[in-house]
Amino acid sequence: MILGRVVGSLWATRKPESLAQRKLLLVRPHASYRLSSGLDQIVAVDTLDAGVGDDVVVCIGSPARWSLGSGNLPLDAAVMAIVDRVELDAG
Amino acid sequence: MILGRVVGSLWATRKPESLAQRKLLLVRPHASYRLSSGLDQIVAVDTLDAGVGDDVVVCIGSPARWSLGSGNLPLDAAVMAIVDRVELDAG
Amino acid sequence: MILGRVVGSLWATRKPESLAQRKLLLVRPHASYRLSSGLDQIVAVDTLDAGVGDDVVVCIGSPARWSLGSGNLPLDAAVMAIVDRVELDAG
Amino acid sequence: MILGRVVGSLWATRKPESLAQRKLLLVRPHASYRLSSGLDQIVAVDTLDAGVGDDVVVCIGSPARWSLGSGNLPLDAAVMAIVDRVELDAG
Amino acid sequence: MILGRVVGSLWATRKPESLAQRKLLLVRPHASYRLSSGLDQIVAVDTLDAGVGDDVVVCIGSPARWSLGSGNLPLDAAVMAIVDRVELDAG
């Protein structure tokens, strides 16, 4: 999973029924968690009611579907946790 | 998921039966959503009738199969939503 | 999915039974479809009888398994369509 | 899988029930195992009781779900083994 | 899939039961098959008894689980074939 911050949201009326009520957030990965040099933001579905400014753990790829309790959804990114605290050893 | 714009389409008569009637679109990811420095375009299946110039949310990887309601298809990218509006906090 | 051209093939006698009769092609992604700066070629299984010089749509990752009609195969790339024509709007 | 070292951990009270008791570690991939130039760290779930300073094999993507014995979890990275010894041929 | 050469191996006693007897190899992707600029090596499970110096086809991601005949394993890379010969057209 990667760490990032919620920076915005997205409206789309034309989407599958199964995702009709779902909130789509824009998340900016923190510096150490960029998946590629060009990927500054990702669109993630939210089930934990995260808001702009929250630090979140984002699950990427196929496992993200299970954040909604089903494997039959076209979803590749989901907010998986809202971060309280990070402890990093220089080690 | 990533954000991009539909920039073209693709014809292929030799493809699996299960995808025979499906439209394949060329989508150019927006600047902040490039998956790698060399990936300027992707081929995505479309079920929402998106057209050239539309801004779309594209689902990448294994979950894209479910855009057609089945997990048994060789599909790794699908238009998942047509974007109405994006709200981005500078934060 | 990505677009590329078939540039060669590969022989391997020691492989799983389930893939014994399958052809493995070397595909070079077109410039706009490089997944990363170092990935110039991929090995893809072929079920459509593509040949050297053909432009093909390649399905990447877990969905590629379904090109052989089963999800129980160790396959991460498959020729999904042979391209007839591409139409690209400058837009 | 990739090799890395445990460098920290992460607290998050708001996360799915199924992950309530699970430890989330920060792992820094070793130099030869960076998935992209910007990805210096990943968040991985731990089931082997790894600690800061341990060298670990991390499983990335959808297979990571199975580290907890179920495919129905939003997990994309898991500590899969704690390394005792690596033997590398210059070859 | 990608092409690479076996360059070493790895010992880990603390790993899941289901992988207890499995050999973990270090594979260095050939120049045209680097998944990213920083990823010089990957750890792959081996079921074909490949050895140091062998050229191998490596299956990446979720499909790699099926190299052991089951989808319920935390595995994201597997030796899928040992290469006899590669034929590349300049094309």
Short mmCIF file of C-alpha atoms in Angstrom, two decimals:
data_model
loop_
_atom_site.label_atom_id
_atom_site.label_comp_id
_atom_site.label_asym_id
_atom_site.label_seq_id
_atom_site.Cartn_x
_atom_site.Cartn_y
_atom_site.Cartn_z
CA MET A 1 0.00 0.00 0.00
CA ILE A 2 1.10 3.61 -0.31
CA LEU A 3 0.72 6.73 1.82
CA GLY A 4 -0.80 9.91 0.45
CA ARG A 5 -2.99 12.91 1.21
CA VAL A 6 -6.51 13.58 0.00
CA VAL A 7 -6.40 16.68 -2.25
CA GLY A 8 -9.77 16.76 -3.97
CA SER A 9 -12.76 14.90 -5.29
CA LEU A 10 -14.49 14.03 -8.52
CA TRP A 11 -18.06 13.98 -9.83
CA ALA A 12 -19.22 11.53 -12.47
CA THR A 13 -22.85 10.71 -13.12
CA ARG A 14 -22.19 8.24 -15.90
CA LYS A 15 -20.65 5.26 -14.11
CA PRO A 16 -21.67 1.67 -13.28
CA GLU A 17 -24.73 1.13 -11.04
CA SER A 18 -22.62 -0.71 -8.52
CA LEU A 19 -20.59 2.44 -7.87
CA ALA A 20 -23.48 4.91 -8.02
CA GLN A 21 -23.27 6.14 -4.42
CA ARG A 22 -19.52 5.88 -4.04
CA LYS A 23 -17.28 8.88 -3.41
CA LEU A 24 -14.21 9.23 -5.66
CA LEU A 25 -11.27 11.08 -4.10
CA LEU A 26 -8.11 12.52 -5.62
CA VAL A 27 -5.10 11.40 -3.58
CA ARG A 28 -1.55 12.71 -3.94
CA PRO A 29 1.05 10.09 -2.90
CA HIS A 30 3.71 11.31 -0.45
CA ALA A 31 7.22 11.73 -1.87
CA SER A 32 8.51 8.27 -0.95
CA TYR A 33 5.47 6.50 -2.36
CA ARG A 34 5.28 7.64 -5.98
CA LEU A 35 4.56 4.63 -8.16
CA SER A 36 6.21 6.31 -11.16
CA SER A 37 7.80 9.66 -11.92
CA GLY A 38 4.71 10.89 -13.79
CA LEU A 39 2.02 9.67 -11.44
CA ASP A 40 1.34 12.58 -9.09
CA GLN A 41 -2.26 11.74 -8.32
CA ILE A 42 -4.60 8.80 -8.31
CA VAL A 43 -8.38 8.48 -8.15
CA ALA A 44 -9.45 6.27 -5.22
CA VAL A 45 -12.84 5.13 -4.00
CA ASP A 46 -13.55 6.00 -0.36
CA THR A 47 -15.52 3.98 2.20
CA LEU A 48 -14.08 5.49 5.38
CA ASP A 49 -15.33 9.06 4.87
CA ALA A 50 -11.89 10.58 4.43
CA GLY A 51 -11.73 14.29 3.70
CA VAL A 52 -9.38 16.77 2.06
CA GLY A 53 -6.16 17.00 4.09
CA ASP A 54 -6.39 13.51 5.60
CA ASP A 55 -3.37 11.23 5.34
CA VAL A 56 -4.52 7.89 4.03
CA VAL A 57 -3.23 4.42 3.19
CA VAL A 58 -4.28 3.61 -0.38
CA CYS A 59 -4.59 0.05 -1.63
CA ILE A 60 -3.61 -0.22 -5.31
CA GLY A 61 -4.73 -2.72 -7.94
CA SER A 62 -7.01 -5.70 -7.84
CA PRO A 63 -7.26 -5.98 -4.03
CA ALA A 64 -8.91 -2.54 -3.92
CA ARG A 65 -12.16 -4.13 -5.10
CA TRP A 66 -12.55 -5.79 -1.72
CA SER A 67 -12.83 -2.45 0.07
CA LEU A 68 -16.48 -2.56 -1.04
CA GLY A 69 -16.89 -6.18 0.04
CA SER A 70 -17.05 -7.66 -3.44
CA GLY A 71 -14.58 -8.82 -6.06
CA ASN A 72 -16.86 -8.03 -8.99
CA LEU A 73 -16.24 -4.30 -9.35
CA PRO A 74 -14.11 -2.28 -11.77
CA LEU A 75 -12.01 -0.62 -9.04
CA ASP A 76 -8.20 -0.36 -8.87
CA ALA A 77 -7.61 2.02 -5.91
CA ALA A 78 -9.29 2.42 -2.53
CA VAL A 79 -8.70 4.28 0.71
CA MET A 80 -7.87 1.42 3.06
CA ALA A 81 -7.07 3.30 6.28
CA ILE A 82 -6.89 6.83 7.67
CA VAL A 83 -3.49 7.35 9.29
CA ASP A 84 -3.16 8.39 12.91
CA ARG A 85 0.61 8.22 13.29
CA VAL A 86 3.74 7.08 11.46
CA GLU A 87 6.93 5.98 13.23
CA LEU A 88 10.03 5.86 11.08
CA ASP A 89 13.43 4.53 12.15
CA ALA A 90 16.41 6.09 10.40
CA GLY A 91 18.00 2.61 10.44
CA MET B 1 -7.97 4.81 -11.24
CA ILE B 2 -6.51 7.49 -13.49
CA LEU B 3 -7.94 10.48 -15.36
CA GLY B 4 -7.48 10.91 -19.09
CA ARG B 5 -9.05 12.08 -22.32
CA VAL B 6 -10.32 9.96 -25.19
CA VAL B 7 -8.15 10.70 -28.25
CA GLY B 8 -9.02 8.00 -30.77
CA SER B 9 -10.22 4.50 -31.43
CA LEU B 10 -9.02 1.20 -32.81
CA TRP B 11 -10.37 -1.45 -35.20
CA ALA B 12 -9.47 -5.12 -34.84
CA THR B 13 -11.44 -7.92 -36.44
CA ARG B 14 -9.27 -10.73 -35.09
CA LYS B 15 -10.06 -10.75 -31.37
CA PRO B 16 -11.84 -13.09 -28.92
CA GLU B 17 -15.58 -13.78 -29.48
CA SER B 18 -16.36 -12.37 -26.04
CA LEU B 19 -15.10 -8.95 -27.12
CA ALA B 20 -16.49 -9.00 -30.65
CA GLN B 21 -18.91 -6.07 -30.27
CA ARG B 22 -16.79 -4.04 -27.87
CA LYS B 23 -15.39 -0.61 -28.71
CA LEU B 24 -11.67 -0.06 -28.03
CA LEU B 25 -10.69 3.55 -27.29
CA LEU B 26 -7.31 5.25 -27.15
CA VAL B 27 -7.03 7.28 -23.96
CA ARG B 28 -4.28 9.79 -23.12
CA PRO B 29 -3.75 10.09 -19.34
CA HIS B 30 -3.70 13.65 -17.98
CA ALA B 31 -0.32 14.98 -16.85
CA SER B 32 -0.63 13.99 -13.19
CA TYR B 33 -1.76 10.46 -13.98
CA ARG B 34 1.01 9.02 -16.17
CA LEU B 35 1.77 5.51 -14.96
CA SER B 36 5.30 5.69 -16.36
CA SER B 37 7.38 8.19 -18.27
CA GLY B 38 6.91 6.32 -21.53
CA LEU B 39 3.23 5.47 -21.32
CA ASP B 40 1.43 8.29 -23.13
CA GLN B 41 -1.59 6.30 -24.22
CA ILE B 42 -3.53 3.21 -23.29
CA VAL B 43 -6.13 1.11 -25.06
CA ALA B 44 -9.32 0.82 -23.00
CA VAL B 45 -12.59 -0.97 -23.58
CA ASP B 46 -15.66 1.27 -23.40
CA THR B 47 -19.13 0.41 -22.07
CA LEU B 48 -20.39 3.95 -21.36
CA ASP B 49 -20.33 5.24 -24.95
CA ALA B 50 -17.55 7.77 -24.36
CA GLY B 51 -16.38 9.76 -27.36
CA VAL B 52 -13.30 11.65 -28.51
CA GLY B 53 -12.72 14.64 -26.23
CA ASP B 54 -14.47 13.16 -23.18
CA ASP B 55 -12.63 13.17 -19.86
CA VAL B 56 -12.83 9.71 -18.39
CA VAL B 57 -11.84 7.72 -15.30
CA VAL B 58 -9.96 4.62 -16.47
CA CYS B 59 -9.71 1.50 -14.33
CA ILE B 60 -6.36 -0.26 -14.84
CA GLY B 61 -5.45 -3.91 -14.41
CA SER B 62 -7.39 -6.94 -13.37
CA PRO B 63 -10.47 -5.09 -12.01
CA ALA B 64 -11.14 -3.72 -15.51
CA ARG B 65 -12.56 -7.12 -16.46
CA TRP B 66 -15.60 -6.42 -14.30
CA SER B 67 -16.65 -3.45 -16.40
CA LEU B 68 -18.22 -6.06 -18.71
CA GLY B 69 -19.81 -7.94 -15.81
CA SER B 70 -17.52 -10.95 -15.93
CA GLY B 71 -14.12 -11.88 -14.56
CA ASN B 72 -13.29 -14.25 -17.42
CA LEU B 73 -12.11 -11.76 -20.04
CA PRO B 74 -8.62 -10.75 -21.22
CA LEU B 75 -9.08 -7.04 -20.41
CA ASP B 76 -6.71 -4.78 -18.46
CA ALA B 77 -8.20 -1.28 -18.95
CA ALA B 78 -11.77 0.01 -19.05
CA VAL B 79 -13.57 3.34 -19.05
CA MET B 80 -15.16 3.32 -15.59
CA ALA B 81 -16.81 6.75 -15.52
CA ILE B 82 -17.25 9.86 -17.65
CA VAL B 83 -16.18 12.90 -15.63
CA ASP B 84 -18.55 15.80 -15.02
CA ARG B 85 -16.42 17.90 -12.68
CA VAL B 86 -13.16 17.77 -10.70
CA GLU B 87 -12.58 19.79 -7.51
CA LEU B 88 -8.96 20.09 -6.44
CA ASP B 89 -7.75 21.67 -3.19
CA ALA B 90 -4.32 23.24 -3.36
CA GLY B 91 -3.72 21.92 0.21
CA MET C 1 -4.06 -2.74 -23.04
CA ILE C 2 -1.07 -1.58 -25.06
CA LEU C 3 -0.16 -1.51 -28.75
CA GLY C 4 2.99 -3.10 -30.07
CA ARG C 5 4.56 -5.04 -32.91
CA VAL C 6 5.60 -8.69 -32.97
CA VAL C 7 9.40 -8.82 -33.36
CA GLY C 8 10.34 -12.42 -32.62
CA SER C 9 9.57 -15.65 -30.87
CA LEU C 10 10.92 -17.90 -28.15
CA TRP C 11 11.45 -21.65 -27.67
CA ALA C 12 11.24 -23.27 -24.28
CA THR C 13 10.77 -26.99 -23.79
CA ARG C 14 10.79 -26.87 -19.99
CA LYS C 15 7.49 -25.17 -19.13
CA PRO C 16 4.19 -26.19 -17.48
CA GLU C 17 2.06 -28.88 -19.22
CA SER C 18 -0.81 -26.43 -19.57
CA LEU C 19 1.29 -24.24 -21.84
CA ALA C 20 3.02 -27.02 -23.76
CA GLN C 21 1.59 -26.22 -27.19
CA ARG C 22 1.44 -22.44 -26.79
CA LYS C 23 3.46 -20.03 -28.90
CA LEU C 24 5.45 -17.34 -27.04
CA LEU C 25 6.03 -14.13 -29.01
CA LEU C 26 8.37 -11.20 -28.37
CA VAL C 27 6.42 -7.95 -28.69
CA ARG C 28 7.93 -4.44 -28.80
CA PRO C 29 5.48 -1.82 -27.46
CA HIS C 30 4.99 1.24 -29.69
CA ALA C 31 6.53 4.48 -28.42
CA SER C 32 3.43 5.80 -26.64
CA TYR C 33 2.79 2.52 -24.87
CA ARG C 34 6.03 1.81 -22.99
CA LEU C 35 5.13 0.68 -19.50
CA SER C 36 8.46 1.90 -18.17
CA SER C 37 11.62 3.45 -19.56
CA GLY C 38 13.50 0.16 -19.43
CA LEU C 39 10.85 -2.20 -20.75
CA ASP C 40 11.43 -2.40 -24.50
CA GLN C 41 10.01 -5.87 -25.01
CA ILE C 42 7.63 -8.31 -23.42
CA VAL C 43 6.99 -12.01 -23.86
CA ALA C 44 3.33 -12.67 -24.71
CA VAL C 45 1.39 -15.87 -25.35
CA ASP C 46 -0.41 -15.95 -28.70
CA THR C 47 -3.76 -17.55 -29.52
CA LEU C 48 -4.62 -15.59 -32.68
CA ASP C 49 -1.71 -16.78 -34.83
CA ALA C 50 -0.01 -13.40 -35.01
CA GLY C 51 3.26 -13.22 -36.91
CA VAL C 52 6.39 -11.07 -37.01
CA GLY C 53 5.46 -7.58 -38.21
CA ASP C 54 1.84 -7.68 -37.02
CA ASP C 55 0.55 -4.82 -34.89
CA VAL C 56 -1.17 -6.27 -31.88
CA VAL C 57 -3.12 -5.26 -28.78
CA VAL C 58 -1.46 -6.89 -25.76
CA CYS C 59 -3.32 -7.51 -22.52
CA ILE C 60 -1.01 -7.15 -19.50
CA GLY C 61 -1.25 -8.73 -16.07
CA SER C 62 -3.71 -11.08 -14.48
CA PRO C 63 -6.46 -10.74 -17.14
CA ALA C 64 -4.09 -12.22 -19.74
CA ARG C 65 -4.76 -15.66 -18.26
CA TRP C 66 -8.27 -15.58 -19.73
CA SER C 67 -6.96 -15.44 -23.29
CA LEU C 68 -6.61 -19.24 -22.95
CA GLY C 69 -10.08 -19.60 -21.40
CA SER C 70 -8.92 -20.36 -17.87
CA GLY C 71 -7.86 -18.37 -14.84
CA ASN C 72 -5.53 -21.08 -13.53
CA LEU C 73 -2.45 -20.40 -15.67
CA PRO C 74 0.84 -18.62 -14.92
CA LEU C 75 0.45 -16.05 -17.73
CA ASP C 76 0.83 -12.26 -17.48
CA ALA C 77 0.74 -11.10 -21.12
CA ALA C 78 -1.33 -12.22 -24.11
CA VAL C 79 -2.03 -11.08 -27.66
CA MET C 80 -5.66 -9.97 -27.35
CA ALA C 81 -6.29 -8.60 -30.86
CA ILE C 82 -4.55 -8.08 -34.19
CA VAL C 83 -4.95 -4.45 -35.25
CA ASP C 84 -6.54 -3.51 -38.57
CA ARG C 85 -6.63 0.26 -38.20
CA VAL C 86 -6.03 3.04 -35.65
CA GLU C 87 -7.77 6.42 -35.79
CA LEU C 88 -6.19 9.13 -33.68
CA ASP C 89 -7.63 12.62 -33.13
CA ALA C 90 -5.05 15.30 -32.49
CA GLY C 91 -7.55 16.82 -29.96
CA MET D 1 8.78 -10.54 -4.86
CA ILE D 2 11.23 -7.87 -3.74
CA LEU D 3 13.79 -7.58 -0.95
CA GLY D 4 13.72 -4.74 1.54
CA ARG D 5 14.29 -3.72 5.14
CA VAL D 6 11.70 -2.84 7.75
CA VAL D 7 12.16 0.85 8.67
CA GLY D 8 9.06 1.75 10.64
CA SER D 9 5.42 1.19 11.38
CA LEU D 10 2.07 2.89 11.08
CA TRP D 11 -1.01 3.36 13.27
CA ALA D 12 -4.48 3.68 11.82
CA THR D 13 -7.62 3.16 13.85
CA ARG D 14 -10.03 3.80 10.99
CA LYS D 15 -9.60 0.76 8.76
CA PRO D 16 -11.70 -2.27 7.75
CA GLU D 17 -12.75 -4.73 10.50
CA SER D 18 -10.95 -7.55 8.74
CA LEU D 19 -7.63 -5.77 9.24
CA ALA D 20 -8.30 -4.49 12.75
CA GLN D 21 -5.54 -6.43 14.52
CA ARG D 22 -3.03 -6.37 11.70
CA LYS D 23 0.35 -4.66 11.95
CA LEU D 24 1.30 -2.31 9.08
CA LEU D 25 5.04 -1.94 8.49
CA LEU D 26 7.01 0.55 6.42
CA VAL D 27 9.50 -1.31 4.23
CA ARG D 28 12.31 0.28 2.21
CA PRO D 29 13.21 -1.83 -0.86
CA HIS D 30 16.91 -2.58 -1.32
CA ALA D 31 18.67 -0.76 -4.18
CA SER D 32 18.19 -3.47 -6.81
CA TYR D 33 14.50 -3.88 -6.03
CA ARG D 34 13.01 -0.41 -6.49
CA LEU D 35 9.75 -0.76 -8.40
CA SER D 36 10.07 2.81 -9.71
CA SER D 37 12.44 5.73 -9.26
CA GLY D 38 10.02 7.48 -6.90
CA LEU D 39 8.92 4.57 -4.76
CA ASP D 40 11.28 4.52 -1.81
CA GLN D 41 8.92 2.91 0.67
CA ILE D 42 5.86 0.74 0.77
CA VAL D 43 3.33 -0.10 3.45
CA ALA D 44 3.07 -3.87 3.98
CA VAL D 45 0.95 -5.98 6.29
CA ASP D 46 2.93 -8.32 8.54
CA THR D 47 2.00 -11.82 9.72
CA LEU D 48 5.46 -13.10 10.62
CA ASP D 49 6.24 -10.62 13.40
CA ALA D 50 9.03 -8.86 11.55
CA GLY D 51 10.68 -5.93 13.29
CA VAL D 52 12.63 -2.80 12.42
CA GLY D 53 15.95 -3.78 10.82
CA ASP D 54 14.80 -7.16 9.52
CA ASP D 55 15.42 -8.00 5.86
CA VAL D 56 12.20 -9.26 4.37
CA VAL D 57 10.76 -10.62 1.13
CA VAL D 58 7.69 -8.55 0.25
CA CYS D 59 4.94 -9.88 -1.98
CA ILE D 60 3.40 -7.10 -4.11
CA GLY D 61 -0.07 -6.82 -5.61
CA SER D 62 -3.07 -9.07 -5.57
CA PRO D 63 -1.29 -12.21 -4.25
CA ALA D 64 -0.50 -10.33 -1.03
CA ARG D 65 -4.09 -10.88 0.09
CA TRP D 66 -3.35 -14.57 0.59
CA SER D 67 -0.80 -13.86 3.30
CA LEU D 68 -3.83 -13.59 5.62
CA GLY D 69 -5.42 -16.76 4.22
CA SER D 70 -8.22 -15.07 2.31
CA GLY D 71 -8.65 -13.44 -1.08
CA ASN D 72 -11.32 -11.03 0.09
CA LEU D 73 -9.14 -8.32 1.64
CA PRO D 74 -8.03 -4.90 0.38
CA LEU D 75 -4.29 -5.66 0.68
CA ASP D 76 -1.59 -5.11 -1.96
CA ALA D 77 1.66 -5.77 -0.05
CA ALA D 78 2.64 -8.33 2.59
CA VAL D 79 5.76 -9.57 4.32
CA MET D 80 6.10 -13.06 2.85
CA ALA D 81 9.38 -14.22 4.42
CA ILE D 82 12.10 -13.04 6.77
CA VAL D 83 15.48 -13.47 5.08
CA ASP D 84 18.24 -15.57 6.65
CA ARG D 85 20.82 -15.45 3.86
CA VAL D 86 21.23 -14.34 0.25
CA GLU D 87 23.71 -15.96 -2.14
CA LEU D 88 24.46 -13.96 -5.27
CA ASP D 89 26.59 -15.16 -8.20
CA ALA D 90 28.41 -12.45 -10.11
CA GLY D 91 27.50 -14.41 -13.26
CA MET E 1 6.29 -12.22 -19.12
CA ILE E 2 9.89 -11.07 -19.04
CA LEU E 3 13.26 -12.66 -19.84
CA GLY E 4 16.06 -12.77 -17.33
CA ARG E 5 18.93 -14.82 -15.95
CA VAL E 6 19.16 -16.62 -12.63
CA VAL E 7 21.90 -14.95 -10.56
CA GLY E 8 21.45 -16.30 -7.07
CA SER E 9 19.18 -17.73 -4.42
CA LEU E 10 17.72 -16.89 -1.04
CA TRP E 11 17.19 -18.69 2.27
CA ALA E 12 14.29 -17.86 4.56
CA THR E 13 13.10 -20.18 7.30
CA ARG E 14 10.29 -17.92 8.49
CA LYS E 15 7.75 -18.08 5.67
CA PRO E 16 4.24 -19.51 5.17
CA GLU E 17 3.76 -23.31 5.46
CA SER E 18 2.48 -23.46 1.90
CA LEU E 19 5.86 -22.28 0.61
CA ALA E 20 8.02 -24.25 3.04
CA GLN E 21 9.77 -26.46 0.47
CA ARG E 22 9.90 -23.92 -2.34
CA LYS E 23 13.13 -22.56 -3.79
CA LEU E 24 13.40 -18.76 -4.12
CA LEU E 25 15.71 -17.56 -6.90
CA LEU E 26 17.17 -14.13 -7.64
CA VAL E 27 16.60 -13.28 -11.30
CA ARG E 28 18.16 -10.33 -13.17
CA PRO E 29 15.94 -9.17 -16.07
CA HIS E 30 17.69 -8.76 -19.42
CA ALA E 31 18.19 -5.18 -20.63
CA SER E 32 15.01 -4.94 -22.72
CA TYR E 33 12.84 -6.35 -19.95
CA ARG E 34 13.45 -4.03 -16.99
CA LEU E 35 10.11 -3.23 -15.40
CA SER E 36 11.50 0.04 -14.04
CA SER E 37 14.83 1.82 -13.98
CA GLY E 38 15.51 0.81 -10.38
CA LEU E 39 14.40 -2.80 -10.50
CA ASP E 40 17.53 -4.77 -11.32
CA GLN E 41 16.49 -8.00 -9.63
CA ILE E 42 13.40 -9.85 -8.57
CA VAL E 43 12.79 -12.77 -6.25
CA ALA E 44 10.95 -15.59 -8.05
CA VAL E 45 9.72 -18.98 -6.90
CA ASP E 46 11.03 -21.90 -8.97
CA THR E 47 9.25 -25.14 -9.87
CA LEU E 48 11.33 -26.14 -12.91
CA ASP E 49 14.65 -26.60 -11.13
CA ALA E 50 16.37 -23.68 -12.84
CA GLY E 51 19.94 -22.95 -11.81
CA VAL E 52 22.36 -20.04 -11.76
CA GLY E 53 23.13 -18.98 -15.34
CA ASP E 54 19.89 -20.26 -16.84
CA ASP E 55 17.85 -17.90 -19.01
CA VAL E 56 14.26 -18.00 -17.83
CA VAL E 57 10.84 -16.59 -18.63
CA VAL E 58 9.44 -15.03 -15.45
CA CYS E 59 5.72 -14.54 -14.92
CA ILE E 60 5.02 -11.38 -12.89
CA GLY E 61 2.08 -10.53 -10.65
CA SER E 62 -1.03 -12.41 -9.69
CA PRO E 63 -0.78 -15.14 -12.37
CA ALA E 64 2.49 -16.31 -10.80
CA ARG E 65 0.47 -18.01 -8.05
CA TRP E 66 -0.71 -20.62 -10.55
CA SER E 67 2.81 -21.89 -11.13
CA LEU E 68 2.25 -23.90 -7.93
CA GLY E 69 -1.21 -25.04 -9.05
CA SER E 70 -3.19 -22.90 -6.62
CA GLY E 71 -4.50 -19.36 -6.51
CA ASN E 72 -4.33 -19.08 -2.73
CA LEU E 73 -0.63 -18.27 -2.28
CA PRO E 74 1.21 -15.01 -1.57
CA LEU E 75 3.40 -15.21 -4.70
CA ASP E 76 3.99 -12.47 -7.30
CA ALA E 77 6.81 -13.88 -9.46
CA ALA E 78 7.55 -17.38 -10.76
CA VAL E 79 9.90 -19.06 -13.23
CA MET E 80 7.47 -20.07 -15.97
CA ALA E 81 9.87 -21.54 -18.55
CA ILE E 82 13.56 -22.23 -19.11
CA VAL E 83 14.58 -20.74 -22.45
CA ASP E 84 16.16 -22.86 -25.18
CA ARG E 85 16.36 -20.31 -27.98
CA VAL E 86 15.22 -16.78 -28.87
CA GLU E 87 14.66 -15.63 -32.45
CA LEU E 88 14.50 -11.87 -32.92
CA ASP E 89 13.64 -10.10 -36.18
CA ALA E 90 15.18 -6.67 -36.59
CA GLY E 91 11.83 -5.60 -38.16
#
